[in-house]
Amino acid sequence: MLEVLFSDSAAGSLQCAMGHGSQIGGCLGIIATDESGRLLAPEETARLQREAEERMRRNWAEAIPMEGSPQDILSFPLSLGMGPIDEDGIGPLRENALEQLLCIFPEGRQTAAALVTSARRHLDTLLARAPKEPVRFWVDRTPDAACGLCWVLEQLRPLGWERLDLRVVDLSRLASDKEGPFGGRCAGEIDPHAWGKLAREARPLPARRAEALAQHWHRLRQEDAPLRALLNGLLVSAAVDLYDPYLRAELEELDDTFREAELIGRTLGRFPLGFGDAWLALRVEQWIADGKLEAVTKPDAHLPLYHRTLRKTEE
């Protein structure tokens, strides 16, 4: 069975799950502090380490094996919730959008190129194998995953829905089940031992539903908005400043001179918006260009752009 995901973090976790039978040992680290932020004594940290290792051992002992091999994992981390989308397949618009998103990181351009190359290869594999074997999509509560499902179904339409065996694991539904194996917001938060149990929650994707989602992507392409967002569970086009109020709310709590990383970290920590730091960093860049903020320091060359100090300016 082909496993289609929209996050490289999720794909890595799934690969660990598939390879667990051949793994030897594992890796687990503990950083423990008391209420004042002081590190605990070494013996207390060692005790917590042992407890965590025991929980990991029990989780794997009770885990349902995840069948498959790494060659079955097809990841499309295309960040389709952001940037222009009115093109077929994975074209220059998407490559440019990824470059803009990742430019805040060192070697961001190279990373974007690697992501696109990998996604194109995975798309070729999907189109070649989908008519011959089942395809399981993993969809979480993020705009990128919702976009990814609609996008990939548009790519599959020429194969003919009647020829395809499509299934979906709706992680947004499972996240509302407190007793279930998935309690996070995005698939990248799934522990490797939980994939086998989650896989049993897959449901068939009927041809009519697949066609409706592909058509929805066609409409979104025509609108070609700067953003796509999930509002009350519906994937819609959105304005470029949709998330600005969340950044602004945290900015008002900071001193006139502040660390940009703190602004972005606090925003993501307080508001689970369903994406990472890149878009917020780009919005801060726009505020600097608009004269609302100014850079006081420059980040080290090996750090993301937002590892610097900013100052609020009078408007």
GROMACS .gro file of C-alpha atoms in nm:
model
  315
    1MET     CA    1   0.000   0.000   0.000
    2LEU     CA    2   0.120   0.350  -0.084
    3GLU     CA    3   0.131   0.593   0.209
    4VAL     CA    4   0.083   0.958   0.106
    5LEU     CA    5   0.175   1.229   0.355
    6PHE     CA    6   0.221   1.605   0.340
    7SER     CA    7   0.500   1.647   0.595
    8ASP     CA    8   0.856   1.518   0.595
    9SER     CA    9   0.845   1.496   0.976
   10ALA     CA   10   0.546   1.264   0.953
   11ALA     CA   11   0.717   1.062   0.679
   12GLY     CA   12   1.024   1.019   0.899
   13SER     CA   13   0.815   0.901   1.193
   14LEU     CA   14   0.628   0.655   0.970
   15GLN     CA   15   0.956   0.521   0.835
   16CYS     CA   16   1.071   0.457   1.194
   17ALA     CA   17   0.747   0.268   1.256
   18MET     CA   18   0.796   0.048   0.950
   19GLY     CA   19   1.156  -0.027   1.039
   20HIS     CA   20   1.107  -0.087   1.409
   21GLY     CA   21   1.131  -0.464   1.377
   22SER     CA   22   1.491  -0.431   1.261
   23GLN     CA   23   1.589  -0.153   1.498
   24ILE     CA   24   1.831  -0.208   1.782
   25GLY     CA   25   1.763   0.011   2.081
   26GLY     CA   26   1.657   0.371   2.048
   27CYS     CA   27   1.737   0.725   2.151
   28LEU     CA   28   1.573   0.922   2.427
   29GLY     CA   29   1.688   1.237   2.602
   30ILE     CA   30   1.556   1.408   2.916
   31ILE     CA   31   1.599   1.772   3.019
   32ALA     CA   32   1.423   1.821   3.352
   33THR     CA   33   1.382   2.137   3.561
   34ASP     CA   34   1.194   2.235   3.872
   35GLU     CA   35   0.934   2.513   3.893
   36SER     CA   36   1.205   2.778   3.913
   37GLY     CA   37   1.374   2.652   3.597
   38ARG     CA   38   1.673   2.493   3.771
   39LEU     CA   39   1.802   2.163   3.641
   40LEU     CA   40   1.715   1.867   3.861
   41ALA     CA   41   1.981   1.665   4.038
   42PRO     CA   42   2.148   1.398   3.821
   43GLU     CA   43   1.987   1.112   4.017
   44GLU     CA   44   1.640   1.261   3.967
   45THR     CA   45   1.704   1.312   3.597
   46ALA     CA   46   1.824   0.951   3.573
   47ARG     CA   47   1.503   0.832   3.739
   48LEU     CA   48   1.290   1.025   3.489
   49GLN     CA   49   1.500   0.884   3.207
   50ARG     CA   50   1.435   0.529   3.326
   51GLU     CA   51   1.062   0.596   3.351
   52ALA     CA   52   1.052   0.741   3.000
   53GLU     CA   53   1.244   0.444   2.861
   54GLU     CA   54   1.003   0.207   3.032
   55ARG     CA   55   0.704   0.390   2.877
   56MET     CA   56   0.870   0.365   2.538
   57ARG     CA   57   0.931  -0.007   2.586
   58ARG     CA   58   0.567  -0.066   2.685
   59ASN     CA   59   0.441   0.139   2.392
   60TRP     CA   60   0.639  -0.070   2.146
   61ALA     CA   61   0.541  -0.393   2.318
   62GLU     CA   62   0.174  -0.303   2.278
   63ALA     CA   63   0.208  -0.147   1.933
   64ILE     CA   64   0.035  -0.284   1.626
   65PRO     CA   65   0.306  -0.351   1.363
   66MET     CA   66   0.306  -0.109   1.071
   67GLU     CA   67   0.333  -0.301   0.748
   68GLY     CA   68   0.516  -0.172   0.444
   69SER     CA   69   0.857  -0.043   0.346
   70PRO     CA   70   1.015   0.302   0.307
   71GLN     CA   71   0.963   0.275  -0.071
   72ASP     CA   72   0.588   0.291  -0.005
   73ILE     CA   73   0.611   0.632   0.167
   74LEU     CA   74   0.541   0.926  -0.063
   75SER     CA   75   0.585   1.266   0.100
   76PHE     CA   76   0.464   1.594  -0.051
   77PRO     CA   77   0.579   1.873   0.187
   78LEU     CA   78   0.486   2.145  -0.062
   79SER     CA   79   0.338   2.403   0.180
   80LEU     CA   80   0.039   2.444  -0.051
   81GLY     CA   81  -0.142   2.652   0.209
   82MET     CA   82   0.083   2.945   0.114
   83GLY     CA   83   0.170   3.119  -0.208
   84PRO     CA   84   0.040   3.098  -0.568
   85ILE     CA   85  -0.099   2.765  -0.686
   86ASP     CA   86  -0.245   2.817  -1.034
   87GLU     CA   87  -0.032   2.566  -1.223
   88ASP     CA   88  -0.035   2.198  -1.313
   89GLY     CA   89   0.171   1.947  -1.121
   90ILE     CA   90   0.474   2.080  -0.933
   91GLY     CA   91   0.590   2.371  -1.142
   92PRO     CA   92   0.799   2.687  -1.108
   93LEU     CA   93   0.531   2.868  -0.905
   94ARG     CA   94   0.556   2.612  -0.629
   95GLU     CA   95   0.934   2.602  -0.646
   96ASN     CA   96   0.948   2.982  -0.614
   97ALA     CA   97   0.698   2.978  -0.327
   98LEU     CA   98   0.908   2.726  -0.137
   99GLU     CA   99   1.223   2.931  -0.198
  100GLN     CA  100   1.053   3.240  -0.054
  101LEU     CA  101   0.931   3.049   0.251
  102LEU     CA  102   1.266   2.886   0.317
  103CYS     CA  103   1.482   3.190   0.245
  104ILE     CA  104   1.477   3.273   0.616
  105PHE     CA  105   1.698   2.967   0.674
  106PRO     CA  106   2.061   2.916   0.576
  107GLU     CA  107   2.078   2.722   0.247
  108GLY     CA  108   1.703   2.771   0.207
  109ARG     CA  109   1.725   2.777  -0.173
  110GLN     CA  110   1.902   2.441  -0.182
  111THR     CA  111   1.650   2.293   0.059
  112ALA     CA  112   1.360   2.413  -0.156
  113ALA     CA  113   1.517   2.261  -0.467
  114ALA     CA  114   1.565   1.928  -0.288
  115LEU     CA  115   1.203   1.926  -0.167
  116VAL     CA  116   1.073   1.990  -0.517
  117THR     CA  117   1.295   1.723  -0.672
  118SER     CA  118   1.182   1.467  -0.415
  119ALA     CA  119   0.814   1.558  -0.452
  120ARG     CA  120   0.829   1.530  -0.831
  121ARG     CA  121   0.986   1.187  -0.800
  122HIS     CA  122   0.717   1.082  -0.554
  123LEU     CA  123   0.444   1.209  -0.784
  124ASP     CA  124   0.582   0.999  -1.070
  125THR     CA  125   0.581   0.696  -0.840
  126LEU     CA  126   0.225   0.765  -0.728
  127LEU     CA  127   0.093   0.796  -1.082
  128ALA     CA  128   0.268   0.475  -1.186
  129ARG     CA  129   0.165   0.261  -0.889
  130ALA     CA  130  -0.179   0.395  -0.793
  131PRO     CA  131  -0.370   0.197  -1.059
  132LYS     CA  132  -0.218  -0.126  -0.925
  133GLU     CA  133  -0.232  -0.093  -0.545
  134PRO     CA  134  -0.419   0.088  -0.267
  135VAL     CA  135  -0.331   0.445  -0.172
  136ARG     CA  136  -0.374   0.569   0.185
  137PHE     CA  137  -0.375   0.943   0.254
  138TRP     CA  138  -0.288   1.080   0.599
  139VAL     CA  139  -0.464   1.414   0.658
  140ASP     CA  140  -0.426   1.619   0.976
  141ARG     CA  141  -0.571   1.951   1.093
  142THR     CA  142  -0.332   2.175   0.900
  143PRO     CA  143  -0.405   2.383   0.589
  144ASP     CA  144  -0.111   2.224   0.407
  145ALA     CA  145  -0.255   1.873   0.451
  146ALA     CA  146  -0.605   1.981   0.348
  147CYS     CA  147  -0.459   2.149   0.041
  148GLY     CA  148  -0.233   1.852  -0.024
  149LEU     CA  149  -0.523   1.606  -0.036
  150CYS     CA  150  -0.718   1.821  -0.283
  151TRP     CA  151  -0.407   1.882  -0.492
  152VAL     CA  152  -0.300   1.519  -0.513
  153LEU     CA  153  -0.651   1.410  -0.609
  154GLU     CA  154  -0.642   1.655  -0.899
  155GLN     CA  155  -0.318   1.486  -1.010
  156LEU     CA  156  -0.486   1.144  -0.991
  157ARG     CA  157  -0.803   1.236  -1.179
  158PRO     CA  158  -0.669   1.136  -1.526
  159LEU     CA  159  -0.621   0.779  -1.401
  160GLY     CA  160  -0.998   0.739  -1.351
  161TRP     CA  161  -1.154   0.708  -1.006
  162GLU     CA  162  -1.306   0.368  -1.089
  163ARG     CA  163  -0.954   0.226  -1.129
  164LEU     CA  164  -0.826   0.346  -0.793
  165ASP     CA  165  -0.846   0.214  -0.438
  166LEU     CA  166  -0.821   0.529  -0.226
  167ARG     CA  167  -0.837   0.549   0.154
  168VAL     CA  168  -0.804   0.831   0.407
  169VAL     CA  169  -0.693   0.845   0.769
  170ASP     CA  170  -0.868   1.157   0.900
  171LEU     CA  171  -0.644   1.261   1.186
  172SER     CA  172  -0.860   1.566   1.256
  173ARG     CA  173  -1.139   1.330   1.359
  174LEU     CA  174  -0.911   1.115   1.568
  175ALA     CA  175  -0.760   1.419   1.744
  176SER     CA  176  -1.098   1.488   1.905
  177ASP     CA  177  -1.092   1.142   2.065
  178LYS     CA  178  -0.902   1.185   2.393
  179GLU     CA  179  -0.873   0.809   2.432
  180GLY     CA  180  -0.733   0.763   2.083
  181PRO     CA  181  -0.370   0.721   1.973
  182PHE     CA  182  -0.340   1.068   1.823
  183GLY     CA  183  -0.376   1.378   2.035
  184GLY     CA  184  -0.182   1.634   1.834
  185ARG     CA  185  -0.260   1.878   1.559
  186CYS     CA  186  -0.022   1.766   1.287
  187ALA     CA  187   0.092   1.427   1.163
  188GLY     CA  188   0.452   1.512   1.248
  189GLU     CA  189   0.358   1.474   1.616
  190ILE     CA  190   0.263   1.107   1.580
  191ASP     CA  191   0.486   0.876   1.786
  192PRO     CA  192   0.630   0.596   1.570
  193HIS     CA  193   0.465   0.326   1.781
  194ALA     CA  194   0.116   0.471   1.710
  195TRP     CA  195   0.110   0.445   1.331
  196GLY     CA  196  -0.005   0.083   1.318
  197LYS     CA  197  -0.308   0.156   1.532
  198LEU     CA  198  -0.392   0.470   1.340
  199ALA     CA  199  -0.368   0.285   1.008
  200ARG     CA  200  -0.671   0.080   1.114
  201GLU     CA  201  -0.877   0.400   1.111
  202ALA     CA  202  -0.849   0.439   0.733
  203ARG     CA  203  -1.180   0.483   0.553
  204PRO     CA  204  -1.253   0.441   0.181
  205LEU     CA  205  -1.255   0.761  -0.024
  206PRO     CA  206  -1.554   0.728  -0.261
  207ALA     CA  207  -1.512   0.839  -0.621
  208ARG     CA  208  -1.770   1.116  -0.584
  209ARG     CA  209  -1.590   1.256  -0.281
  210ALA     CA  210  -1.254   1.237  -0.458
  211GLU     CA  211  -1.397   1.424  -0.756
  212ALA     CA  212  -1.548   1.690  -0.529
  213LEU     CA  213  -1.213   1.751  -0.357
  214ALA     CA  214  -1.031   1.769  -0.689
  215GLN     CA  215  -1.289   2.019  -0.814
  216HIS     CA  216  -1.243   2.223  -0.498
  217TRP     CA  217  -0.873   2.248  -0.571
  218HIS     CA  218  -0.959   2.369  -0.921
  219ARG     CA  219  -1.167   2.650  -0.769
  220LEU     CA  220  -0.889   2.741  -0.528
  221ARG     CA  221  -0.648   2.754  -0.821
  222GLN     CA  222  -0.873   2.998  -1.001
  223GLU     CA  223  -0.890   3.221  -0.692
  224ASP     CA  224  -0.511   3.187  -0.646
  225ALA     CA  225  -0.509   3.372  -0.314
  226PRO     CA  226  -0.192   3.433  -0.107
  227LEU     CA  227  -0.314   3.185   0.155
  228ARG     CA  228  -0.549   2.895   0.209
  229ALA     CA  229  -0.693   2.835   0.555
  230LEU     CA  230  -0.927   2.598   0.738
  231LEU     CA  231  -1.222   2.794   0.874
  232ASN     CA  232  -1.479   2.583   1.058
  233GLY     CA  233  -1.335   2.281   0.879
  234LEU     CA  234  -1.374   2.434   0.531
  235LEU     CA  235  -1.069   2.499   0.314
  236VAL     CA  236  -1.096   2.855   0.183
  237SER     CA  237  -0.883   3.119   0.014
  238ALA     CA  238  -0.753   3.390   0.248
  239ALA     CA  239  -0.582   3.728   0.247
  240VAL     CA  240  -0.209   3.767   0.300
  241ASP     CA  241  -0.258   3.929   0.643
  242LEU     CA  242  -0.493   3.663   0.783
  243TYR     CA  243  -0.258   3.571   1.067
  244ASP     CA  244  -0.126   3.920   1.141
  245PRO     CA  245  -0.359   3.978   1.440
  246TYR     CA  246  -0.199   3.684   1.622
  247LEU     CA  247   0.149   3.824   1.569
  248ARG     CA  248   0.029   4.171   1.668
  249ALA     CA  249  -0.126   4.043   1.991
  250GLU     CA  250   0.210   3.902   2.101
  251LEU     CA  251   0.403   4.203   1.975
  252GLU     CA  252   0.204   4.429   2.205
  253GLU     CA  253   0.319   4.224   2.504
  254LEU     CA  254   0.689   4.270   2.423
  255ASP     CA  255   0.922   4.557   2.510
  256ASP     CA  256   1.005   4.817   2.245
  257THR     CA  257   1.329   4.627   2.177
  258PHE     CA  258   1.282   4.252   2.159
  259ARG     CA  259   1.410   3.928   2.012
  260GLU     CA  260   1.227   3.837   1.693
  261ALA     CA  261   1.254   3.466   1.776
  262GLU     CA  262   1.060   3.532   2.095
  263LEU     CA  263   0.780   3.702   1.901
  264ILE     CA  264   0.748   3.412   1.658
  265GLY     CA  265   0.786   3.146   1.926
  266ARG     CA  266   0.526   3.303   2.152
  267THR     CA  267   0.281   3.337   1.864
  268LEU     CA  268   0.313   2.973   1.762
  269GLY     CA  269   0.298   2.860   2.124
  270ARG     CA  270  -0.015   3.053   2.207
  271PHE     CA  271  -0.199   3.010   1.877
  272PRO     CA  272  -0.180   2.664   1.711
  273LEU     CA  273  -0.219   2.799   1.359
  274GLY     CA  274  -0.125   2.479   1.182
  275PHE     CA  275   0.205   2.585   1.025
  276GLY     CA  276   0.561   2.661   1.123
  277ASP     CA  277   0.777   2.967   1.164
  278ALA     CA  278   0.852   3.059   0.802
  279TRP     CA  279   0.531   3.242   0.714
  280LEU     CA  280   0.534   3.446   1.035
  281ALA     CA  281   0.896   3.542   0.971
  282LEU     CA  282   0.801   3.662   0.624
  283ARG     CA  283   0.520   3.873   0.770
  284VAL     CA  284   0.769   4.032   1.011
  285GLU     CA  285   0.990   4.105   0.710
  286GLN     CA  286   0.698   4.289   0.552
  287TRP     CA  287   0.644   4.491   0.870
  288ILE     CA  288   1.011   4.591   0.859
  289ALA     CA  289   0.974   4.693   0.494
  290ASP     CA  290   0.664   4.896   0.590
  291GLY     CA  291   0.860   5.079   0.863
  292LYS     CA  292   0.664   4.932   1.154
  293LEU     CA  293   0.975   4.757   1.290
  294GLU     CA  294   1.348   4.793   1.238
  295ALA     CA  295   1.634   4.548   1.276
  296VAL     CA  296   1.883   4.629   1.550
  297THR     CA  297   2.114   4.331   1.500
  298LYS     CA  298   2.190   4.076   1.231
  299PRO     CA  299   2.163   3.698   1.281
  300ASP     CA  300   2.467   3.475   1.265
  301ALA     CA  301   2.514   3.323   0.920
  302HIS     CA  302   2.428   2.971   1.040
  303LEU     CA  303   2.101   3.074   1.209
  304PRO     CA  304   1.753   3.156   1.074
  305LEU     CA  305   1.688   3.517   0.985
  306TYR     CA  306   1.467   3.576   1.289
  307HIS     CA  307   1.753   3.517   1.534
  308ARG     CA  308   1.806   3.891   1.574
  309THR     CA  309   1.687   4.188   1.775
  310LEU     CA  310   1.417   4.422   1.648
  311ARG     CA  311   1.282   4.755   1.762
  312LYS     CA  312   0.933   4.896   1.736
  313THR     CA  313   0.910   5.224   1.549
  314GLU     CA  314   0.661   5.506   1.579
  315GLU     CA  315   0.403   5.513   1.300
   0.00000   0.00000   0.00000
